[in-house]
mmCIF file of C-alpha atoms in Angstrom:
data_model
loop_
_atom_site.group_PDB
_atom_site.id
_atom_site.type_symbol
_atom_site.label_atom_id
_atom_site.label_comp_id
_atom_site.label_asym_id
_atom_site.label_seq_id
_atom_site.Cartn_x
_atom_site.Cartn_y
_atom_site.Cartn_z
ATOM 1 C CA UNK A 1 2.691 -39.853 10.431
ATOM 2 C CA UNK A 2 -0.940 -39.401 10.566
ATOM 3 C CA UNK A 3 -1.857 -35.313 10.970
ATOM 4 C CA UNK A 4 -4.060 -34.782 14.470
ATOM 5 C CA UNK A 5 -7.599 -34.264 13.874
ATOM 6 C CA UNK A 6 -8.724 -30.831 15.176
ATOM 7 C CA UNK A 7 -10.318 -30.883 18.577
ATOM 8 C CA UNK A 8 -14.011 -29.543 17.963
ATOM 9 C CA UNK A 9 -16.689 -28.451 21.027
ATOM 10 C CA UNK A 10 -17.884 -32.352 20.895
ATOM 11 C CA UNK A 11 -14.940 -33.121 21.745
ATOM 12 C CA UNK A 12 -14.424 -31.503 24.721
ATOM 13 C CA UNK A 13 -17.721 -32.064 25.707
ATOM 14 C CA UNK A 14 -17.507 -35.491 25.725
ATOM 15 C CA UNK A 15 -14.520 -35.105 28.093
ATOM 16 C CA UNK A 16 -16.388 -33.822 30.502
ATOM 17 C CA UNK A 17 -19.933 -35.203 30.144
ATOM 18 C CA UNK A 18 -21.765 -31.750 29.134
ATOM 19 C CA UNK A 19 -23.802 -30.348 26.439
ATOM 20 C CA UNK A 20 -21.831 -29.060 23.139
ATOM 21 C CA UNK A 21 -24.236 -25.959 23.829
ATOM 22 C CA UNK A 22 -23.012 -25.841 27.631
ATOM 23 C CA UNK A 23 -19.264 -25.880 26.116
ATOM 24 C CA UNK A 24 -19.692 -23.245 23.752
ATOM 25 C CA UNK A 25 -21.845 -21.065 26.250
ATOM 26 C CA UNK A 26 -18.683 -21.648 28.491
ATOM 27 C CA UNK A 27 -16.015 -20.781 26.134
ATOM 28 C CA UNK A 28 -17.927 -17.630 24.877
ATOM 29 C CA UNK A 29 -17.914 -16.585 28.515
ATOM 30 C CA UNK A 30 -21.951 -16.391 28.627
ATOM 31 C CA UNK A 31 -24.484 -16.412 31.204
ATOM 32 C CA UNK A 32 -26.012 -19.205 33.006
ATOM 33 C CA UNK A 33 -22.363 -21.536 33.358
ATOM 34 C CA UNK A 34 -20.955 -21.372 36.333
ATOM 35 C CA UNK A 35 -17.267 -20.306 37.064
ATOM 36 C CA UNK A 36 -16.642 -23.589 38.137
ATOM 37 C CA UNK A 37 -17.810 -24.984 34.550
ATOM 38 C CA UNK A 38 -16.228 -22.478 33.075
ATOM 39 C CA UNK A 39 -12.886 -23.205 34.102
ATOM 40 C CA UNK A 40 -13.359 -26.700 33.531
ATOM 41 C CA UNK A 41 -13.758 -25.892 30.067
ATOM 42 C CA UNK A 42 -11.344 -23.891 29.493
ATOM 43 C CA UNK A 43 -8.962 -26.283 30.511
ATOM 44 C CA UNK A 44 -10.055 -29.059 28.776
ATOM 45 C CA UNK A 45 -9.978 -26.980 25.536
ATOM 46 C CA UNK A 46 -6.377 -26.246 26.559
ATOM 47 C CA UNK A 47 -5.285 -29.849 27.008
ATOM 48 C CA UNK A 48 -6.701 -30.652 23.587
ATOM 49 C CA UNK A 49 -5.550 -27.376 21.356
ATOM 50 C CA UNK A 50 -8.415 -26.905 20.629
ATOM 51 C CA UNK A 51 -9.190 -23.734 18.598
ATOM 52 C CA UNK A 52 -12.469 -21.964 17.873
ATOM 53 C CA UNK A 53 -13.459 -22.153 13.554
ATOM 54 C CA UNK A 54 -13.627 -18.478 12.727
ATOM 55 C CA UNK A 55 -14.701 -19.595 9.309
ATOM 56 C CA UNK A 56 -18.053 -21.905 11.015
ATOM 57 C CA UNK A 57 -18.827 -18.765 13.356
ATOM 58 C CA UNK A 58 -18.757 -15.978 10.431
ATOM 59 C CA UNK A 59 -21.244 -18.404 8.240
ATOM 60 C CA UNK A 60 -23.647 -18.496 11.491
ATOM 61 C CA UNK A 61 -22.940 -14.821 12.656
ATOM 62 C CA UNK A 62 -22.741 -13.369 8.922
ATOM 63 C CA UNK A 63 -19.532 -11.834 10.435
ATOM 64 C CA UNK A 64 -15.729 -12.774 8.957
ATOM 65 C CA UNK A 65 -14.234 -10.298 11.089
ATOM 66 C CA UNK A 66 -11.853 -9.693 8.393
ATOM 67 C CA UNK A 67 -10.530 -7.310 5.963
ATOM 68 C CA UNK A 68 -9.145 -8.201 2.259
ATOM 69 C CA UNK A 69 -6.299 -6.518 1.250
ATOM 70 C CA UNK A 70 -5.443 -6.116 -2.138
ATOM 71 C CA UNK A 71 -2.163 -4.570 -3.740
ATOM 72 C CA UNK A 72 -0.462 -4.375 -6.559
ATOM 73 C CA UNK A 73 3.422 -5.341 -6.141
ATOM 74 C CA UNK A 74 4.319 -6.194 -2.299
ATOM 75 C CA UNK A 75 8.397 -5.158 -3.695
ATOM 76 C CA UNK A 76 7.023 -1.626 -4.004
ATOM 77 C CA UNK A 77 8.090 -0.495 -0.084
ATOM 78 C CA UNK A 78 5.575 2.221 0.200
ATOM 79 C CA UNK A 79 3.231 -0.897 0.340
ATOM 80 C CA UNK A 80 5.677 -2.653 2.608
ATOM 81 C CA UNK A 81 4.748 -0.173 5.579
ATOM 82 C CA UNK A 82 1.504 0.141 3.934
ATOM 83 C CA UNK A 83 0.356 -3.046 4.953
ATOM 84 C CA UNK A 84 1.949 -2.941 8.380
ATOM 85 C CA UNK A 85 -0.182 -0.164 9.177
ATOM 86 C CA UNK A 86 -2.994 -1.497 7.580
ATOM 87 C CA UNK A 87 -2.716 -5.135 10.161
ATOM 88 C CA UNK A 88 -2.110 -3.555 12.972
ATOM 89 C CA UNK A 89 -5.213 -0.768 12.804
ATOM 90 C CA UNK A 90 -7.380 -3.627 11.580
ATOM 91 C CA UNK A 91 -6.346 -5.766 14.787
ATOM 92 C CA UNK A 92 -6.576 -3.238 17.220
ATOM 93 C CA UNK A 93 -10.824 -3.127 15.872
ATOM 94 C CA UNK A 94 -10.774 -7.293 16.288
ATOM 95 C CA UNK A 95 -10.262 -7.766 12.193
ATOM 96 C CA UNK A 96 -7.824 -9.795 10.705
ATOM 97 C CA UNK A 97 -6.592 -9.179 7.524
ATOM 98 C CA UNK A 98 -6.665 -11.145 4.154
ATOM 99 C CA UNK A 99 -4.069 -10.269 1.744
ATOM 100 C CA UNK A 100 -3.889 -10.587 -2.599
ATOM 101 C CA UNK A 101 -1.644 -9.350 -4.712
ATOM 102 C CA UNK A 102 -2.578 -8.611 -8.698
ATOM 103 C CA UNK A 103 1.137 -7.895 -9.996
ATOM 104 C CA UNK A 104 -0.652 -5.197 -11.882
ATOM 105 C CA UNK A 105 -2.658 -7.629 -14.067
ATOM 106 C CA UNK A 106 -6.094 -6.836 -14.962
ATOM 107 C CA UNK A 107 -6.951 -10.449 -15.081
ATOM 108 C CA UNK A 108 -5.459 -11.272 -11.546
ATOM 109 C CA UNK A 109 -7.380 -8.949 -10.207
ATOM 110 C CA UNK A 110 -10.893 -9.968 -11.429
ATOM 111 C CA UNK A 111 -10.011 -12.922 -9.907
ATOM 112 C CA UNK A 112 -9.068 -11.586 -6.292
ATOM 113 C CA UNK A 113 -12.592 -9.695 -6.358
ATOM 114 C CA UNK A 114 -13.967 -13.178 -6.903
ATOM 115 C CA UNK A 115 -12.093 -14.802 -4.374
ATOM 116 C CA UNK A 116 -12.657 -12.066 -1.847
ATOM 117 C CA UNK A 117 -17.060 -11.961 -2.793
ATOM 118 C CA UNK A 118 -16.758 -15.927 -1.900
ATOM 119 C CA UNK A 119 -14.963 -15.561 1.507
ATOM 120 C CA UNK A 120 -17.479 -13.108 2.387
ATOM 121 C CA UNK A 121 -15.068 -10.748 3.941
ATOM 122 C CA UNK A 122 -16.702 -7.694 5.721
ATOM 123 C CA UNK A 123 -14.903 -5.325 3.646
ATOM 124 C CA UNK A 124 -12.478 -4.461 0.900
ATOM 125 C CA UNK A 125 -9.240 -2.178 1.193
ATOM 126 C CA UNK A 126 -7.669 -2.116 -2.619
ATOM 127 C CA UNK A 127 -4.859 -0.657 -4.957
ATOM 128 C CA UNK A 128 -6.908 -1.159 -8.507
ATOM 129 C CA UNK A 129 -4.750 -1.416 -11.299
ATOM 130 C CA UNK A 130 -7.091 0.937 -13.076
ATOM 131 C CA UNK A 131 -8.557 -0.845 -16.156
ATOM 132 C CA UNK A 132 -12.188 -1.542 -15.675
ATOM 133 C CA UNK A 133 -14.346 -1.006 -12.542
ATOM 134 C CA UNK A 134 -16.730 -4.107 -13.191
ATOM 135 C CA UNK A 135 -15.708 -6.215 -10.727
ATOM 136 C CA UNK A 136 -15.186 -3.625 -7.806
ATOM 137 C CA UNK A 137 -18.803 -2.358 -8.727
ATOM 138 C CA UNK A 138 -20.380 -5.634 -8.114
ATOM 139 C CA UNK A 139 -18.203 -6.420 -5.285
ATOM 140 C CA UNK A 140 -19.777 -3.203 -3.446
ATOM 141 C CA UNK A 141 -23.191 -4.090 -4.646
ATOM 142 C CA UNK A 142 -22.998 -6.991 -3.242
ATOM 143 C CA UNK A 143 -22.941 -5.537 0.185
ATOM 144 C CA UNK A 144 -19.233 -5.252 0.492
ATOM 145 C CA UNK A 145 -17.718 -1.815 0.949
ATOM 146 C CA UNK A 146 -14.810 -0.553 -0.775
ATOM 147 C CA UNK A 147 -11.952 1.611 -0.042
ATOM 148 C CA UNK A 148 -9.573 2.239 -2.720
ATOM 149 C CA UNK A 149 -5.993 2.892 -1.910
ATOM 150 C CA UNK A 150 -3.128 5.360 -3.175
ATOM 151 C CA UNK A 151 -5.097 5.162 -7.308
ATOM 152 C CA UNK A 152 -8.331 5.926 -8.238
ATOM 153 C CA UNK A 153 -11.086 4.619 -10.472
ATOM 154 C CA UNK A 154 -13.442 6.719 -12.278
ATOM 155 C CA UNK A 155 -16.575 4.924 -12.357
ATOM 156 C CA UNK A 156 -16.596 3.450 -8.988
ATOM 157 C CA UNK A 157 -18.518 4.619 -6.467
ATOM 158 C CA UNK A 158 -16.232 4.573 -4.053
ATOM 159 C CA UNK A 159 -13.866 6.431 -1.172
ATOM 160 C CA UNK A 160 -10.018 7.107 -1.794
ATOM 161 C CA UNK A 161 -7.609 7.329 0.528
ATOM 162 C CA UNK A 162 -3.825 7.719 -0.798
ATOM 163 C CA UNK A 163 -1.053 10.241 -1.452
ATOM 164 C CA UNK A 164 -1.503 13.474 -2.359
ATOM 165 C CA UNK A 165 1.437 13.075 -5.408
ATOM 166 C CA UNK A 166 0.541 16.485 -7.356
ATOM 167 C CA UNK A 167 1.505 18.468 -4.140
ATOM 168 C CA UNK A 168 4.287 16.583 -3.328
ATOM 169 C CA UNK A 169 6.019 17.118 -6.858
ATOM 170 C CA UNK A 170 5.180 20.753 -6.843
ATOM 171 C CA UNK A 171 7.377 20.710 -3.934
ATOM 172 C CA UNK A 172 10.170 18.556 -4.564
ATOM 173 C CA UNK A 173 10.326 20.323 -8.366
ATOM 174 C CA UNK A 174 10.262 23.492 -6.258
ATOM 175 C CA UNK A 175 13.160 23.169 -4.176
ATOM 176 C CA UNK A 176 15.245 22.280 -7.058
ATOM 177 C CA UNK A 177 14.619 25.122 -8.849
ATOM 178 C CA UNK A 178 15.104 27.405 -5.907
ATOM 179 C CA UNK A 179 18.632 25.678 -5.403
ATOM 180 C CA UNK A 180 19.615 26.596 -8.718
ATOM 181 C CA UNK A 181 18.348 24.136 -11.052
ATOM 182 C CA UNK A 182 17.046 25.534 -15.066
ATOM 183 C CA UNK A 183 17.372 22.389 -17.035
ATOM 184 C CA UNK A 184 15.043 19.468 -15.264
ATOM 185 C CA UNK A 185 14.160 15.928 -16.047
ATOM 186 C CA UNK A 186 11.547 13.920 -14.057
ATOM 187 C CA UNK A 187 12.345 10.200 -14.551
ATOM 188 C CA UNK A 188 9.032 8.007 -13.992
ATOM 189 C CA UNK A 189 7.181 4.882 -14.263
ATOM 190 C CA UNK A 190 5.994 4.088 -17.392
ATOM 191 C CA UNK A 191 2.542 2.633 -15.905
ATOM 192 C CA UNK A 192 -0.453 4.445 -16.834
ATOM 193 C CA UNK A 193 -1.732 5.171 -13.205
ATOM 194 C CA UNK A 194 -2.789 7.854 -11.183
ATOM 195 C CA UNK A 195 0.342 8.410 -8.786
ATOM 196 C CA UNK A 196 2.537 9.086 -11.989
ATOM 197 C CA UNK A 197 -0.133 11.251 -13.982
ATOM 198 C CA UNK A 198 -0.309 13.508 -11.173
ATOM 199 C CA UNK A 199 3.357 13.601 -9.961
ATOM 200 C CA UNK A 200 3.932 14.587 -13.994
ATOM 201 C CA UNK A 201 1.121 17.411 -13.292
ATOM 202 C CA UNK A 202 3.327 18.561 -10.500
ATOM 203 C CA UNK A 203 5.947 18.831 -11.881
ATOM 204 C CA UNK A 204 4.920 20.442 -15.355
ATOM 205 C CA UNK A 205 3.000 23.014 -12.959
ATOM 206 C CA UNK A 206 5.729 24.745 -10.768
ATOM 207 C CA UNK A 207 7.901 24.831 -14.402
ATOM 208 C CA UNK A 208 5.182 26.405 -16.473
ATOM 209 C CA UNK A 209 4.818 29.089 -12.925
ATOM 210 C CA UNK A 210 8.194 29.739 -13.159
ATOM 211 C CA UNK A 211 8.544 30.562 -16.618
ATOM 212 C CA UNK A 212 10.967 27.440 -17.536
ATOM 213 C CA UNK A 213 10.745 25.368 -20.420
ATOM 214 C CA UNK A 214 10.976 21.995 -20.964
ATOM 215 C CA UNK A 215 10.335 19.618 -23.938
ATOM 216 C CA UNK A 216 8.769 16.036 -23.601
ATOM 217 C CA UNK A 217 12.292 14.296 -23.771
ATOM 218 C CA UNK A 218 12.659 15.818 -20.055
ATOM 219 C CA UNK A 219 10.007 13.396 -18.845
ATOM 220 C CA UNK A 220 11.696 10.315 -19.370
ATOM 221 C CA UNK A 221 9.462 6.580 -18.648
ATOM 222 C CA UNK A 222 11.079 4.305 -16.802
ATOM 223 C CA UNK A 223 10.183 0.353 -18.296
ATOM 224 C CA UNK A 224 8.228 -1.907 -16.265
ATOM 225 C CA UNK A 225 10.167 -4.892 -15.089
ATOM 226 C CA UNK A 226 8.372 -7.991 -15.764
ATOM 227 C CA UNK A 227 10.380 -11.434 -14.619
ATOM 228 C CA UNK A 228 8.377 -14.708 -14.770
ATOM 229 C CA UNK A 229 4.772 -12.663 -15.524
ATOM 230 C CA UNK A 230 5.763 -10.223 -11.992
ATOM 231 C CA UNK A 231 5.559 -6.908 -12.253
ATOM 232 C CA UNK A 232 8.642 -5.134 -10.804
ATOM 233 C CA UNK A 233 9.350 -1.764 -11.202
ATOM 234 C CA UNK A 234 11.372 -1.195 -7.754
ATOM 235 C CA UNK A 235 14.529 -2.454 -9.721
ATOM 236 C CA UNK A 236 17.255 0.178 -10.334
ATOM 237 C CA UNK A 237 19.106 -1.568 -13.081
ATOM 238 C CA UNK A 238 16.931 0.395 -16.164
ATOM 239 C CA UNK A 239 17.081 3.529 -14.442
ATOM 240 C CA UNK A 240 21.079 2.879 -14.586
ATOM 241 C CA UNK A 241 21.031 1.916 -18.136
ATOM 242 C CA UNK A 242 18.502 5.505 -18.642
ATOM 243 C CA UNK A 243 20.779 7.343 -16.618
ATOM 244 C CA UNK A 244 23.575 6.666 -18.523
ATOM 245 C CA UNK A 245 22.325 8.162 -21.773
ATOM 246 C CA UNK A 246 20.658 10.981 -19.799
ATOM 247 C CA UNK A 247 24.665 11.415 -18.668
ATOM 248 C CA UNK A 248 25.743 12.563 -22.037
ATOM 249 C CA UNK A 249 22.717 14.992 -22.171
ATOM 250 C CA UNK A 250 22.999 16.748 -18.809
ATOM 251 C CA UNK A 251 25.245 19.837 -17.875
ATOM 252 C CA UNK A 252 25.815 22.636 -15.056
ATOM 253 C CA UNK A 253 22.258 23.633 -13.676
ATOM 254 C CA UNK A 254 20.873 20.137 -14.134
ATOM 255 C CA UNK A 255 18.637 18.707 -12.066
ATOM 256 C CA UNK A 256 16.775 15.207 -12.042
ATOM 257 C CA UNK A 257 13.550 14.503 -9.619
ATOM 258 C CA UNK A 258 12.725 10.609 -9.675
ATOM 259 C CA UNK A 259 9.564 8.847 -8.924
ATOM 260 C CA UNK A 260 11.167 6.515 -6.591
ATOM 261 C CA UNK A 261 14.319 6.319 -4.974
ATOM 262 C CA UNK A 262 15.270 3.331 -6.616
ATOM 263 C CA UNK A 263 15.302 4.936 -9.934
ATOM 264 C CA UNK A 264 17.028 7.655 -7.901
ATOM 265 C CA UNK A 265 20.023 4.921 -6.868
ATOM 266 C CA UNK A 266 20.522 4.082 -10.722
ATOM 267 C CA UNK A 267 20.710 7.495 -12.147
ATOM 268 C CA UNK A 268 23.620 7.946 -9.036
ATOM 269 C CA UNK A 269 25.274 5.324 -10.202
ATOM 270 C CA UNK A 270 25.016 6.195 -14.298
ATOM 271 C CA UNK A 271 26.397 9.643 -13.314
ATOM 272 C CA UNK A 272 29.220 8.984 -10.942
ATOM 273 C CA UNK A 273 30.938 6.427 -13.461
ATOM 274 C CA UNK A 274 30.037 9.168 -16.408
ATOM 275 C CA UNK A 275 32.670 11.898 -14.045
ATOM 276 C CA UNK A 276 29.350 13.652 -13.250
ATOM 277 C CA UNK A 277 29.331 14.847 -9.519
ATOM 278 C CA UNK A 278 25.931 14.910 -7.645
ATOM 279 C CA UNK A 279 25.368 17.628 -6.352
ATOM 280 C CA UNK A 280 28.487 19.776 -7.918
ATOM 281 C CA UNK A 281 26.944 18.776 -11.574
ATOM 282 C CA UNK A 282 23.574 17.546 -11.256
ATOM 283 C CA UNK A 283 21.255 17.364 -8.289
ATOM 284 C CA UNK A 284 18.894 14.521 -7.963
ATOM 285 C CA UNK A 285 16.175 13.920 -5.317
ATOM 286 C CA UNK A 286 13.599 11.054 -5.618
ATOM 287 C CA UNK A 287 10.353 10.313 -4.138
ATOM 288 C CA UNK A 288 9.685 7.530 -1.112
ATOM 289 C CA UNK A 289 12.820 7.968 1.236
ATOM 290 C CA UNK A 290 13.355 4.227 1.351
ATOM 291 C CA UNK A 291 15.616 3.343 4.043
ATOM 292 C CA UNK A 292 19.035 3.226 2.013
ATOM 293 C CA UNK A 293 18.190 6.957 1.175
ATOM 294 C CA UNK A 294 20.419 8.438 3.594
ATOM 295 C CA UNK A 295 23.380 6.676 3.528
ATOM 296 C CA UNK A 296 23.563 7.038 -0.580
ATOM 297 C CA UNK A 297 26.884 9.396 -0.981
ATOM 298 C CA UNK A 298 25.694 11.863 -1.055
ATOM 299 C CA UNK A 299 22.575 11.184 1.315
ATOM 300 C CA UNK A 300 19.467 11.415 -1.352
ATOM 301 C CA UNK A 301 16.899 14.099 -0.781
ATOM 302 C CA UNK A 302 13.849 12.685 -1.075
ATOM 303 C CA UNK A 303 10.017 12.583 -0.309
ATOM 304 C CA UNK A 304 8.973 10.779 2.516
ATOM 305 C CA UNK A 305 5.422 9.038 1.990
ATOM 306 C CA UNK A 306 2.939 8.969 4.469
ATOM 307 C CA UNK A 307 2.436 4.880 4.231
ATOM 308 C CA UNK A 308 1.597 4.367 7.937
ATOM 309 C CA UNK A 309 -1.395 7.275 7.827
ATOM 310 C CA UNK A 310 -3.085 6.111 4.430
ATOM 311 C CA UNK A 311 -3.437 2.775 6.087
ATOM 312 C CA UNK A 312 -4.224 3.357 9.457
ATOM 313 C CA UNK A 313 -7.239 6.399 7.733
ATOM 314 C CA UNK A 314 -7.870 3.713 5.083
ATOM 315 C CA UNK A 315 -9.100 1.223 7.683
ATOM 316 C CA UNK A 316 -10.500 4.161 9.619
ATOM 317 C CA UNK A 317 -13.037 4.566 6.752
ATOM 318 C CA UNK A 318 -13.816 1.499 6.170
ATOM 319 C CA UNK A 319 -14.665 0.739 9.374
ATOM 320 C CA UNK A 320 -17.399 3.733 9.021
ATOM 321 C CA UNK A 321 -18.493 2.205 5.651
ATOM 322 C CA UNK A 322 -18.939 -1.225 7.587
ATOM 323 C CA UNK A 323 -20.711 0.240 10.017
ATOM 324 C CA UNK A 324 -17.977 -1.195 12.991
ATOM 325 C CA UNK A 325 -17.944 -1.075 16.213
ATOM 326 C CA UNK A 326 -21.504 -1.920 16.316
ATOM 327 C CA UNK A 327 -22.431 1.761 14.732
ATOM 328 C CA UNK A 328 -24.635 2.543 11.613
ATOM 329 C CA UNK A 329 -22.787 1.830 8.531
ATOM 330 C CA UNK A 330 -21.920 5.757 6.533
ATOM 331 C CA UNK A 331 -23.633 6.148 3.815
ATOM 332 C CA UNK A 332 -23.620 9.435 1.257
ATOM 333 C CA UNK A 333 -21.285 10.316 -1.570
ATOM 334 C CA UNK A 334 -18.005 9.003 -1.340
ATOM 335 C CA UNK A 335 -15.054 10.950 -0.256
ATOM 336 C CA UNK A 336 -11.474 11.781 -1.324
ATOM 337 C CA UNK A 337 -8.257 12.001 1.153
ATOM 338 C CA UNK A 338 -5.200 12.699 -0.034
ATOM 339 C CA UNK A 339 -2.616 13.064 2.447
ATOM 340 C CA UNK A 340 0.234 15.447 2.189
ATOM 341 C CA UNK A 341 4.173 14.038 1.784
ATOM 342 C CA UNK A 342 7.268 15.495 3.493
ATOM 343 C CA UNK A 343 10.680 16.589 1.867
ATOM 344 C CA UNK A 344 13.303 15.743 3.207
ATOM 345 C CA UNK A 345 16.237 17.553 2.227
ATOM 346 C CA UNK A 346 19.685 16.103 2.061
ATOM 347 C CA UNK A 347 23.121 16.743 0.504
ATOM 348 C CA UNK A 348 22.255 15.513 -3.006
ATOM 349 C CA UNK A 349 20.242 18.672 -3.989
ATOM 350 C CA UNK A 350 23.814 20.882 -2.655
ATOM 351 C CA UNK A 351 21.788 21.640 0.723
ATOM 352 C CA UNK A 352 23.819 21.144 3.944
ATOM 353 C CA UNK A 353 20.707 20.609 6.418
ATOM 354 C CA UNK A 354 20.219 17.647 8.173
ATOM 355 C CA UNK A 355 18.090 14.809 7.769
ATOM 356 C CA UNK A 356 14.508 15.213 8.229
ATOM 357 C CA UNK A 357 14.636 18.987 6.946
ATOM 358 C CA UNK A 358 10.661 19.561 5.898
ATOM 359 C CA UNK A 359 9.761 21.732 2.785
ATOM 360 C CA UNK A 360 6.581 23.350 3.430
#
């Protein structure tokens, strides 16, 4: 079967013997057509599908009316929500949203900042893997601002909006030593980015405050998962086969604080087949509260991650560095927001308070 051709403004302007420029006047709801013309119009363009070429009008207007997106791993659920936020901010301004994903890959995403310079879009919301600033740089000299997301990039001239991870460690690694805890682990990524870096600085910081020691073997790297040249770290199947040697190491007063719950879910399940009890042994909480958190046995204390406000003040500040809503684009130094997290304490650090409990 032969596809349909798309209807186009000749089109319907042949069906009704006017102008293409009458049509389009019409259709944009301009001056100078009549509401009987009008109507006529719009009808027509009904009865024929036809829909207006965003892609002809942003080469005439200079105006894409649309946002590029680019993340790292979409299994990673932080970005999950991330995004959602993201679309929905961007739609409520009129801007549609253009999504990439670099799996982490340097290479990838050289490419996307191509791809995205070509398109023309009006502006650039991105999770950089961190190795090189090039491309980004001549992305946002080429008129194209740039917000980065949740990591930052020394060299680029550019705002942040993301996480703020050191705080939120200091806290979680807090609580567990005020429950009880004098012999911690942190298990973590093993990628070299700035979310892990400063949940590590956390986490070294309230020990070193309080006086307890740790050696390096207490920070424990989690692999990277790579499957058919993916990155996927949101996998707990290494943290289980991790947890189980860090069951044979572990005793009364333990305590492990995991970058993401997922790494949280394998350590449960290393320790519960090893006879350890969580809390009564070791207490774990992890960092993301994904939603299986809280019906883990126990349910997983955890830090919830403020997803939906990083996108929707991500877009915010773009929009200001676009100049939208037909204002004067910002200009001056760029600027850093990190937003705080929220613990939320559950039964697997031995509290009893219900779901939702805050840490300040």
């Amino acid at each position: 079967m032969t596809p349909r051709r798309r209807a186009t403004l000749r089109d319907i302007a042949a069906a009704l013997d006017l102008s293409v420029n009458t049509v389009s006047r019409a259709l944009a709801g301009k001056d100078a057509v009549s509401e009987e013309t009008r109507e006529r119009v719009r009808r027509e363009a009904e009865r024929l599908g036809y829909v207006p070429n965003t892609m002809a009008r942003s080469l005439v207007l200079r105006n894409a009316m649309a946002i590029g997106l680019v993340i790292t791993n979409p299994s990673n659920p932080f970005y999950a929500r991330l995004i959602s936020a993201i679309e929905e901010r961007g739609r409520v301004h009129g801007y549609s949203l253009m999504l990439m994903v670099t799996e982490d890959s340097v290479d990838n995403e050289r490419r996307v900042a191509e791809e995205l310079m070509r398109w023309g879009v009006d502006g650039v919301l991105a999770v950089p893997v961190q190795h090189g600033a090039d491309h980004w740089d001549r992305l946002r000299r080429s008129g194209t601002p740039v917000v980065l997301l949740n990591r930052d990039l020394p060299g680029l001239d550019a705002d942040l909006v993301g996480v703020d991870y050191y705080d939120s460690a200091r806290r979680a690694t807090g609580l567990l030593l005020d429950g009880g805890a004098r012999d911690l682990y942190l298990v973590e990524e093993d990628l070299d980015i700035s979310p892990v870096a400063e949940r590590v600085r956390g986490f070294r910081t309230v020990l070193d405050e309080r006086g307890v020691t740790v050696g390096d073997d207490h920070i424990i790297r989690v692999p990277t998962r790579r499957r058919e040249s993916s990155s996927q770290p949101w996998d707990p199947v290494d943290s289980y086969a991790i947890g189980r040697e860090l069951a044979a190491r572990v005793g009364p007063g333990s305590a492990v604080l995991a970058g993401n719950d997922y790494f949280a879910l394998g350590v449960y399940r290393a320790f519960t087949e090893h006879g350890l009890a969580v809390p009564g042994d070791v207490a774990v909480a992890g960092h993301g509260d994904h939603p299986f958190a809280a019906y883990l046995n126990p349910p997983l204390t955890t830090v919830r991650l403020p997803a939906a406000e990083v996108g929707a003040t991500a877009v915010d500040r773009l929009l200001e560095r676009m100049g939208g809503e037909g204002g004067e684009a910002a200009t001056g130094a760029p600027r850093t927001t990190l937003l705080p997290a929220e613990v939320v304490v559950r039964a697997s650090t031995g509290s009893t308070g219900s779901t939702g409990t805050e840490v300040p």
